[in-house]
């Protein structure tokens, strides 16, 4: 549904994108991660035809985004990083205006606006001026604006930035609710978000793709945590290292970090018989650490 190949963009001396490739299949929800300045917004704006690449190509549904014979933009709903929605107009009027400029025929606009209000949970504030709403509600208006013409592709640039934790959870739930019949790519700095919503993660760093994997895959294989009383740590370490299936083990604070698959846990428990085993648990995937490792900020 989305495909880019060899995509590069330079701003004067700054190489914002250094030739990237990725594709997003229909129905996927991709979390587009990267530190500040990684090139996320640049990539998303190229997909929208708002920025021209210096090299490479981008396709939406196999149409080049700069295809003059087709309005590829009509396939996309876009939530910009900062959306300048006029403050005085009511939510409903604003959405009606967007429906009109998106080219929806007059007879379909009302139903489209009602549907977008409903899907984004905006009915209670539909007749209030956008400027009076909380940031969370304003973000919903931005998302409603992106979906009002029912595009198959949604591009959301930092949909939860600046929101409090409750509002974030709500926006995540909204993205999830929108996902079954759409292809979604959303950028974020918040790793928990990507875990909670995305089926796949693409990590961008200094204009390069440094990871592109299923969200679950990035988090797998983090090892096991073993805790015994301090006085027994050295003994435990020696025994654990001798177990088949353990590829490494080291002290991590008051516990041991054992490189092994979860299936090795029973063998570890047996090997530690006679010691006081306080904890033996799989280490939950830490996207944060993975991210720091891949982006060299560890
Ligand atoms: N219009 C522009 N003119 C000059 N340089 C630009 C322009 N837009 C982006 N850049 C530069 O390109 C690089 C990538 O910027 P981009 O906005 O794509 O990053 P980002 O990943 O979206 O960052 P953030 O997380 O801060 O939103 C940065 O070094 C940025 O300074
Ligand atoms: Mg950005």
mmCIF file of C-alpha atoms and ligand atoms in Angstrom:
data_model
loop_
_atom_site.group_PDB
_atom_site.id
_atom_site.type_symbol
_atom_site.label_atom_id
_atom_site.label_comp_id
_atom_site.label_asym_id
_atom_site.label_seq_id
_atom_site.Cartn_x
_atom_site.Cartn_y
_atom_site.Cartn_z
ATOM 1 C CA UNK A 1 0.000 0.000 0.000
ATOM 2 C CA UNK A 2 2.945 2.286 0.732
ATOM 3 C CA UNK A 3 6.335 1.767 -0.863
ATOM 4 C CA UNK A 4 9.446 3.899 -0.973
ATOM 5 C CA UNK A 5 12.682 3.037 -2.706
ATOM 6 C CA UNK A 6 16.010 4.808 -2.554
ATOM 7 C CA UNK A 7 14.270 7.802 -1.055
ATOM 8 C CA UNK A 8 16.656 10.665 -0.306
ATOM 9 C CA UNK A 9 16.228 14.309 0.570
ATOM 10 C CA UNK A 10 18.823 16.958 1.110
ATOM 11 C CA UNK A 11 18.243 20.441 2.524
ATOM 12 C CA UNK A 12 21.295 22.413 1.501
ATOM 13 C CA UNK A 13 24.121 20.796 3.452
ATOM 14 C CA UNK A 14 21.807 18.628 5.531
ATOM 15 C CA UNK A 15 21.178 15.096 4.253
ATOM 16 C CA UNK A 16 17.781 14.600 5.904
ATOM 17 C CA UNK A 17 17.194 11.209 4.246
ATOM 18 C CA UNK A 18 20.004 9.062 2.926
ATOM 19 C CA UNK A 19 18.230 6.691 0.527
ATOM 20 C CA UNK A 20 15.702 4.596 2.397
ATOM 21 C CA UNK A 21 13.545 1.644 1.387
ATOM 22 C CA UNK A 22 10.513 0.223 3.093
ATOM 23 C CA UNK A 23 7.025 -0.876 2.288
ATOM 24 C CA UNK A 24 3.820 -1.158 4.235
ATOM 25 C CA UNK A 25 1.227 -3.764 3.321
ATOM 26 C CA UNK A 26 -2.493 -3.133 3.360
ATOM 27 C CA UNK A 27 -3.877 -3.288 6.886
ATOM 28 C CA UNK A 28 -0.563 -2.860 8.662
ATOM 29 C CA UNK A 29 -0.097 -0.348 11.460
ATOM 30 C CA UNK A 30 3.485 0.838 11.342
ATOM 31 C CA UNK A 31 5.155 2.789 14.116
ATOM 32 C CA UNK A 32 7.727 5.104 12.618
ATOM 33 C CA UNK A 33 10.280 5.792 15.326
ATOM 34 C CA UNK A 34 13.361 7.883 15.539
ATOM 35 C CA UNK A 35 15.056 10.611 17.520
ATOM 36 C CA UNK A 36 14.586 14.297 16.687
ATOM 37 C CA UNK A 37 15.822 15.119 13.211
ATOM 38 C CA UNK A 38 15.885 11.465 12.080
ATOM 39 C CA UNK A 39 13.850 12.293 8.977
ATOM 40 C CA UNK A 40 10.396 11.052 9.983
ATOM 41 C CA UNK A 41 8.433 14.147 9.056
ATOM 42 C CA UNK A 42 10.430 14.531 5.845
ATOM 43 C CA UNK A 43 9.508 10.970 4.813
ATOM 44 C CA UNK A 44 5.845 11.437 5.664
ATOM 45 C CA UNK A 45 5.692 14.737 3.787
ATOM 46 C CA UNK A 46 7.242 13.111 0.732
ATOM 47 C CA UNK A 47 4.507 10.450 0.859
ATOM 48 C CA UNK A 48 1.983 13.264 0.793
ATOM 49 C CA UNK A 49 3.642 14.958 -2.143
ATOM 50 C CA UNK A 50 4.315 18.033 0.035
ATOM 51 C CA UNK A 51 8.087 17.665 -0.228
ATOM 52 C CA UNK A 52 9.896 16.500 -3.349
ATOM 53 C CA UNK A 53 12.602 13.860 -2.862
ATOM 54 C CA UNK A 54 16.126 14.610 -4.130
ATOM 55 C CA UNK A 55 16.316 10.975 -5.271
ATOM 56 C CA UNK A 56 14.211 7.837 -5.146
ATOM 57 C CA UNK A 57 10.526 7.245 -5.470
ATOM 58 C CA UNK A 58 7.438 6.868 -3.319
ATOM 59 C CA UNK A 59 4.233 5.042 -4.165
ATOM 60 C CA UNK A 60 0.803 4.868 -2.600
ATOM 61 C CA UNK A 61 -1.216 1.891 -3.784
ATOM 62 C CA UNK A 62 1.370 1.525 -6.590
ATOM 63 C CA UNK A 63 0.769 5.084 -7.832
ATOM 64 C CA UNK A 64 3.789 7.387 -7.767
ATOM 65 C CA UNK A 65 2.961 10.153 -5.284
ATOM 66 C CA UNK A 66 3.818 12.783 -7.899
ATOM 67 C CA UNK A 67 1.631 11.180 -10.593
ATOM 68 C CA UNK A 68 0.077 14.195 -12.312
ATOM 69 C CA UNK A 69 -2.746 12.085 -13.727
ATOM 70 C CA UNK A 70 -4.007 10.930 -10.375
ATOM 71 C CA UNK A 71 -4.774 12.677 -7.156
ATOM 72 C CA UNK A 72 -2.826 10.356 -4.898
ATOM 73 C CA UNK A 73 -3.467 12.699 -1.961
ATOM 74 C CA UNK A 74 -7.118 11.642 -2.025
ATOM 75 C CA UNK A 75 -6.025 8.165 -0.855
ATOM 76 C CA UNK A 76 -4.408 9.588 2.267
ATOM 77 C CA UNK A 77 -5.631 11.090 5.497
ATOM 78 C CA UNK A 78 -2.951 13.198 7.139
ATOM 79 C CA UNK A 79 -2.476 14.469 10.661
ATOM 80 C CA UNK A 80 0.400 16.963 10.495
ATOM 81 C CA UNK A 81 2.904 17.381 13.318
ATOM 82 C CA UNK A 82 1.307 20.716 14.176
ATOM 83 C CA UNK A 83 -2.169 21.175 12.812
ATOM 84 C CA UNK A 84 -3.277 24.763 12.491
ATOM 85 C CA UNK A 85 -7.027 24.351 12.922
ATOM 86 C CA UNK A 86 -8.835 27.684 13.184
ATOM 87 C CA UNK A 87 -10.056 28.241 16.746
ATOM 88 C CA UNK A 88 -13.352 30.074 16.304
ATOM 89 C CA UNK A 89 -15.199 27.541 14.140
ATOM 90 C CA UNK A 90 -17.141 24.688 15.691
ATOM 91 C CA UNK A 91 -15.850 21.142 15.311
ATOM 92 C CA UNK A 92 -18.783 20.224 13.087
ATOM 93 C CA UNK A 93 -18.382 23.232 10.795
ATOM 94 C CA UNK A 94 -14.680 22.674 10.508
ATOM 95 C CA UNK A 95 -15.186 19.049 9.486
ATOM 96 C CA UNK A 96 -17.873 20.069 6.999
ATOM 97 C CA UNK A 97 -15.404 22.511 5.489
ATOM 98 C CA UNK A 98 -12.727 19.812 5.241
ATOM 99 C CA UNK A 99 -15.227 17.422 3.645
ATOM 100 C CA UNK A 100 -15.968 20.070 1.041
ATOM 101 C CA UNK A 101 -12.333 20.798 0.173
ATOM 102 C CA UNK A 102 -11.707 17.041 0.022
ATOM 103 C CA UNK A 103 -14.216 17.044 -2.819
ATOM 104 C CA UNK A 104 -17.018 15.065 -1.150
ATOM 105 C CA UNK A 105 -20.275 15.730 -2.978
ATOM 106 C CA UNK A 106 -22.668 17.966 -1.042
ATOM 107 C CA UNK A 107 -25.184 15.169 -0.445
ATOM 108 C CA UNK A 108 -22.619 12.971 1.308
ATOM 109 C CA UNK A 109 -20.923 15.556 3.491
ATOM 110 C CA UNK A 110 -23.294 15.512 6.428
ATOM 111 C CA UNK A 111 -23.138 11.746 6.821
ATOM 112 C CA UNK A 112 -19.341 11.817 6.443
ATOM 113 C CA UNK A 113 -19.012 14.476 9.161
ATOM 114 C CA UNK A 114 -21.329 12.567 11.508
ATOM 115 C CA UNK A 115 -19.373 9.380 10.922
ATOM 116 C CA UNK A 116 -16.038 11.086 11.644
ATOM 117 C CA UNK A 117 -17.472 12.746 14.787
ATOM 118 C CA UNK A 118 -18.716 9.369 15.980
ATOM 119 C CA UNK A 119 -15.564 7.424 15.261
ATOM 120 C CA UNK A 120 -13.404 9.990 17.005
ATOM 121 C CA UNK A 121 -15.683 10.372 20.029
ATOM 122 C CA UNK A 122 -16.337 14.025 19.262
ATOM 123 C CA UNK A 123 -20.139 14.131 19.565
ATOM 124 C CA UNK A 124 -20.093 15.797 23.003
ATOM 125 C CA UNK A 125 -18.071 18.743 21.676
ATOM 126 C CA UNK A 126 -19.344 18.859 18.105
ATOM 127 C CA UNK A 127 -20.805 22.338 18.432
ATOM 128 C CA UNK A 128 -18.019 23.911 20.451
ATOM 129 C CA UNK A 129 -15.330 26.104 18.921
ATOM 130 C CA UNK A 130 -12.166 24.110 18.275
ATOM 131 C CA UNK A 131 -10.105 26.731 20.141
ATOM 132 C CA UNK A 132 -11.923 25.971 23.418
ATOM 133 C CA UNK A 133 -11.133 22.274 23.413
ATOM 134 C CA UNK A 134 -8.453 20.457 25.388
ATOM 135 C CA UNK A 135 -5.353 19.392 23.492
ATOM 136 C CA UNK A 136 -6.579 15.785 23.493
ATOM 137 C CA UNK A 137 -9.877 16.745 21.901
ATOM 138 C CA UNK A 138 -8.111 19.004 19.405
ATOM 139 C CA UNK A 139 -5.947 16.066 18.411
ATOM 140 C CA UNK A 140 -9.116 14.047 17.849
ATOM 141 C CA UNK A 141 -10.393 16.830 15.615
ATOM 142 C CA UNK A 142 -7.146 16.547 13.657
ATOM 143 C CA UNK A 143 -7.707 12.808 13.278
ATOM 144 C CA UNK A 144 -11.391 13.291 12.363
ATOM 145 C CA UNK A 145 -10.246 15.761 9.721
ATOM 146 C CA UNK A 146 -7.837 13.131 8.381
ATOM 147 C CA UNK A 147 -10.514 10.423 8.065
ATOM 148 C CA UNK A 148 -13.530 12.430 6.939
ATOM 149 C CA UNK A 149 -13.099 11.435 3.283
ATOM 150 C CA UNK A 150 -12.586 7.762 4.293
ATOM 151 C CA UNK A 151 -9.068 7.370 2.886
ATOM 152 C CA UNK A 152 -7.541 3.869 2.861
ATOM 153 C CA UNK A 153 -4.198 5.213 4.151
ATOM 154 C CA UNK A 154 -3.654 7.243 7.317
ATOM 155 C CA UNK A 155 -0.442 9.137 7.980
ATOM 156 C CA UNK A 156 -0.216 10.506 11.516
ATOM 157 C CA UNK A 157 2.801 12.595 12.457
ATOM 158 C CA UNK A 158 3.259 12.328 16.241
ATOM 159 C CA UNK A 159 -0.421 11.889 17.050
ATOM 160 C CA UNK A 160 0.146 11.852 20.821
ATOM 161 C CA UNK A 161 2.813 14.499 21.263
ATOM 162 C CA UNK A 162 1.963 17.018 23.952
ATOM 163 C CA UNK A 163 -0.833 14.921 25.429
ATOM 164 C CA UNK A 164 -1.153 13.800 29.037
ATOM 165 C CA UNK A 165 -1.029 10.062 29.786
ATOM 166 C CA UNK A 166 -4.814 9.635 29.811
ATOM 167 C CA UNK A 167 -5.251 11.456 26.541
ATOM 168 C CA UNK A 168 -2.465 9.354 25.068
ATOM 169 C CA UNK A 169 -4.203 6.152 26.009
ATOM 170 C CA UNK A 170 -7.375 7.467 24.384
ATOM 171 C CA UNK A 171 -5.654 8.426 21.156
ATOM 172 C CA UNK A 172 -3.944 5.038 21.043
ATOM 173 C CA UNK A 173 -7.309 3.342 21.440
ATOM 174 C CA UNK A 174 -8.637 5.519 18.658
ATOM 175 C CA UNK A 175 -5.778 4.552 16.338
ATOM 176 C CA UNK A 176 -6.413 0.908 17.144
ATOM 177 C CA UNK A 177 -10.124 1.328 16.451
ATOM 178 C CA UNK A 178 -9.353 2.902 13.080
ATOM 179 C CA UNK A 179 -6.873 0.231 12.081
ATOM 180 C CA UNK A 180 -8.939 -2.765 10.926
ATOM 181 C CA UNK A 181 -9.857 -1.300 7.562
ATOM 182 C CA UNK A 182 -6.921 1.047 7.014
ATOM 183 C CA UNK A 183 -3.204 1.118 6.453
ATOM 184 C CA UNK A 184 -1.656 3.366 9.070
ATOM 185 C CA UNK A 185 1.795 4.828 9.542
ATOM 186 C CA UNK A 186 2.354 6.974 12.608
ATOM 187 C CA UNK A 187 5.503 8.580 13.896
ATOM 188 C CA UNK A 188 6.366 8.766 17.557
ATOM 189 C CA UNK A 189 9.083 9.187 20.141
ATOM 190 C CA UNK A 190 7.048 7.272 22.671
ATOM 191 C CA UNK A 191 8.121 3.685 22.528
ATOM 192 C CA UNK A 192 5.338 2.342 24.725
ATOM 193 C CA UNK A 193 2.933 3.663 22.170
ATOM 194 C CA UNK A 194 4.473 1.758 19.367
ATOM 195 C CA UNK A 195 4.376 -1.424 21.432
ATOM 196 C CA UNK A 196 0.727 -0.845 22.229
ATOM 197 C CA UNK A 197 -0.513 -0.056 18.749
ATOM 198 C CA UNK A 198 1.844 -1.019 15.947
ATOM 199 C CA UNK A 199 2.111 -4.344 14.166
ATOM 200 C CA UNK A 200 5.492 -3.328 12.820
ATOM 201 C CA UNK A 201 8.214 -0.911 13.785
ATOM 202 C CA UNK A 202 10.497 1.024 11.481
ATOM 203 C CA UNK A 203 13.286 2.875 13.239
ATOM 204 C CA UNK A 204 14.902 5.748 11.440
ATOM 205 C CA UNK A 205 18.198 7.231 12.530
ATOM 206 C CA UNK A 206 20.076 10.023 10.774
ATOM 207 C CA UNK A 207 18.126 9.491 7.594
ATOM 208 C CA UNK A 208 18.649 5.708 7.495
ATOM 209 C CA UNK A 209 16.376 2.786 8.364
ATOM 210 C CA UNK A 210 18.177 0.981 11.204
ATOM 211 C CA UNK A 211 15.402 -1.486 12.030
ATOM 212 C CA UNK A 212 12.308 -2.776 10.296
ATOM 213 C CA UNK A 213 10.665 -5.657 12.127
ATOM 214 C CA UNK A 214 7.412 -6.932 13.571
ATOM 215 C CA UNK A 215 6.811 -5.141 16.878
ATOM 216 C CA UNK A 216 6.853 -8.455 18.729
ATOM 217 C CA UNK A 217 10.119 -9.531 17.076
ATOM 218 C CA UNK A 218 12.012 -6.506 18.278
ATOM 219 C CA UNK A 219 11.142 -7.402 21.837
ATOM 220 C CA UNK A 220 11.817 -11.133 21.800
ATOM 221 C CA UNK A 221 14.838 -12.938 23.160
ATOM 222 C CA UNK A 222 15.826 -10.675 26.039
ATOM 223 C CA UNK A 223 16.813 -13.469 28.416
ATOM 224 C CA UNK A 224 15.904 -14.432 31.955
ATOM 225 C CA UNK A 225 16.333 -12.771 35.312
ATOM 226 C CA UNK A 226 17.463 -14.871 38.240
ATOM 227 C CA UNK A 227 17.635 -13.648 41.812
ATOM 228 C CA UNK A 228 19.150 -15.375 44.840
ATOM 229 C CA UNK A 229 20.445 -13.820 48.081
ATOM 230 C CA UNK A 230 23.556 -11.683 47.514
ATOM 231 C CA UNK A 231 25.839 -14.188 49.238
ATOM 232 C CA UNK A 232 24.795 -16.876 46.753
ATOM 233 C CA UNK A 233 25.119 -14.844 43.550
ATOM 234 C CA UNK A 234 28.593 -16.055 42.604
ATOM 235 C CA UNK A 235 27.696 -19.677 43.167
ATOM 236 C CA UNK A 236 24.522 -19.263 41.137
ATOM 237 C CA UNK A 237 26.420 -17.577 38.315
ATOM 238 C CA UNK A 238 28.859 -20.479 38.056
ATOM 239 C CA UNK A 239 26.083 -23.080 38.008
ATOM 240 C CA UNK A 240 23.963 -21.182 35.497
ATOM 241 C CA UNK A 241 26.856 -20.752 33.077
ATOM 242 C CA UNK A 242 27.280 -24.513 32.898
ATOM 243 C CA UNK A 243 23.723 -25.134 31.710
ATOM 244 C CA UNK A 244 23.125 -26.200 28.144
ATOM 245 C CA UNK A 245 21.165 -23.513 26.313
ATOM 246 C CA UNK A 246 22.662 -20.671 28.329
ATOM 247 C CA UNK A 247 24.813 -18.564 26.022
ATOM 248 C CA UNK A 248 25.913 -16.056 28.631
ATOM 249 C CA UNK A 249 25.230 -14.778 32.133
ATOM 250 C CA UNK A 250 26.266 -11.730 34.122
ATOM 251 C CA UNK A 251 25.422 -9.869 37.306
ATOM 252 C CA UNK A 252 22.932 -7.084 36.837
ATOM 253 C CA UNK A 253 22.553 -5.266 40.138
ATOM 254 C CA UNK A 254 21.172 -7.649 42.742
ATOM 255 C CA UNK A 255 20.197 -10.250 40.135
ATOM 256 C CA UNK A 256 21.655 -12.298 37.312
ATOM 257 C CA UNK A 257 20.860 -11.636 33.698
ATOM 258 C CA UNK A 258 20.937 -14.950 31.851
ATOM 259 C CA UNK A 259 21.005 -15.128 28.063
ATOM 260 C CA UNK A 260 18.723 -18.053 27.364
ATOM 261 C CA UNK A 261 15.321 -18.824 25.908
ATOM 262 C CA UNK A 262 12.379 -18.962 28.332
ATOM 263 C CA UNK A 263 12.253 -22.747 27.797
ATOM 264 C CA UNK A 264 15.566 -23.063 29.652
ATOM 265 C CA UNK A 265 13.984 -21.807 32.892
ATOM 266 C CA UNK A 266 13.228 -25.266 34.358
ATOM 267 C CA UNK A 267 16.842 -26.347 33.803
ATOM 268 C CA UNK A 268 17.990 -23.218 35.634
ATOM 269 C CA UNK A 269 15.665 -23.954 38.553
ATOM 270 C CA UNK A 270 17.044 -27.494 38.795
ATOM 271 C CA UNK A 271 20.648 -26.311 38.618
ATOM 272 C CA UNK A 272 20.037 -23.913 41.495
ATOM 273 C CA UNK A 273 18.654 -26.549 43.836
ATOM 274 C CA UNK A 274 19.998 -26.015 47.349
ATOM 275 C CA UNK A 275 20.242 -22.248 46.819
ATOM 276 C CA UNK A 276 17.410 -19.900 47.792
ATOM 277 C CA UNK A 277 15.798 -19.021 44.479
ATOM 278 C CA UNK A 278 13.938 -15.710 44.936
ATOM 279 C CA UNK A 279 13.021 -14.987 41.328
ATOM 280 C CA UNK A 280 13.240 -16.624 37.922
ATOM 281 C CA UNK A 281 11.441 -14.695 35.226
ATOM 282 C CA UNK A 282 11.670 -13.815 31.553
ATOM 283 C CA UNK A 283 13.010 -10.317 30.980
ATOM 284 C CA UNK A 284 10.310 -8.342 29.311
ATOM 285 C CA UNK A 285 11.394 -6.922 25.956
ATOM 286 C CA UNK A 286 12.678 -3.439 26.411
ATOM 287 C CA UNK A 287 12.019 -1.421 23.315
ATOM 288 C CA UNK A 288 13.672 1.546 24.970
ATOM 289 C CA UNK A 289 16.993 -0.287 25.239
ATOM 290 C CA UNK A 290 16.656 -1.685 21.731
ATOM 291 C CA UNK A 291 16.021 1.802 20.443
ATOM 292 C CA UNK A 292 19.025 3.244 22.257
ATOM 293 C CA UNK A 293 21.234 0.454 20.998
ATOM 294 C CA UNK A 294 20.128 0.885 17.379
ATOM 295 C CA UNK A 295 20.379 4.638 17.437
ATOM 296 C CA UNK A 296 23.730 4.608 19.182
ATOM 297 C CA UNK A 297 22.574 6.579 22.197
ATOM 298 C CA UNK A 298 23.267 3.844 24.765
HETATM 299 N N1 LIG B 1 12.484 22.813 5.514
HETATM 300 C C1 LIG B 1 13.675 22.430 5.975
HETATM 301 N N2 LIG B 1 14.793 23.149 5.725
HETATM 302 C C2 LIG B 1 16.008 22.765 6.172
HETATM 303 N N3 LIG B 1 16.226 21.644 6.877
HETATM 304 C C3 LIG B 1 15.179 20.884 7.165
HETATM 305 C C4 LIG B 1 13.841 21.216 6.746
HETATM 306 N N4 LIG B 1 13.000 20.266 7.182
HETATM 307 C C5 LIG B 1 13.751 19.379 7.847
HETATM 308 N N5 LIG B 1 15.061 19.727 7.843
HETATM 309 C C6 LIG B 1 16.175 18.975 8.444
HETATM 310 O O1 LIG B 1 16.090 17.637 8.028
HETATM 311 C C7 LIG B 1 16.375 16.736 9.082
HETATM 312 C C8 LIG B 1 15.203 15.792 9.297
HETATM 313 O O2 LIG B 1 14.101 16.531 9.802
HETATM 314 P P1 LIG B 1 12.661 15.892 10.070
HETATM 315 O O3 LIG B 1 11.769 17.009 10.445
HETATM 316 O O4 LIG B 1 12.290 15.046 8.924
HETATM 317 O O5 LIG B 1 12.963 14.969 11.325
HETATM 318 P P2 LIG B 1 11.961 14.243 12.338
HETATM 319 O O6 LIG B 1 12.439 12.845 12.437
HETATM 320 O O7 LIG B 1 10.567 14.485 11.932
HETATM 321 O O8 LIG B 1 12.274 14.998 13.710
HETATM 322 P P3 LIG B 1 11.290 15.348 14.945
HETATM 323 O O9 LIG B 1 11.229 14.108 15.773
HETATM 324 O O10 LIG B 1 12.013 16.442 15.660
HETATM 325 O O11 LIG B 1 9.965 15.769 14.411
HETATM 326 C C9 LIG B 1 16.700 17.611 10.285
HETATM 327 O O12 LIG B 1 18.097 17.737 10.354
HETATM 328 C C10 LIG B 1 16.036 18.913 9.963
HETATM 329 O O13 LIG B 1 16.714 19.976 10.579
HETATM 330 MG MG1 LIG B 2 8.956 15.346 12.831
#
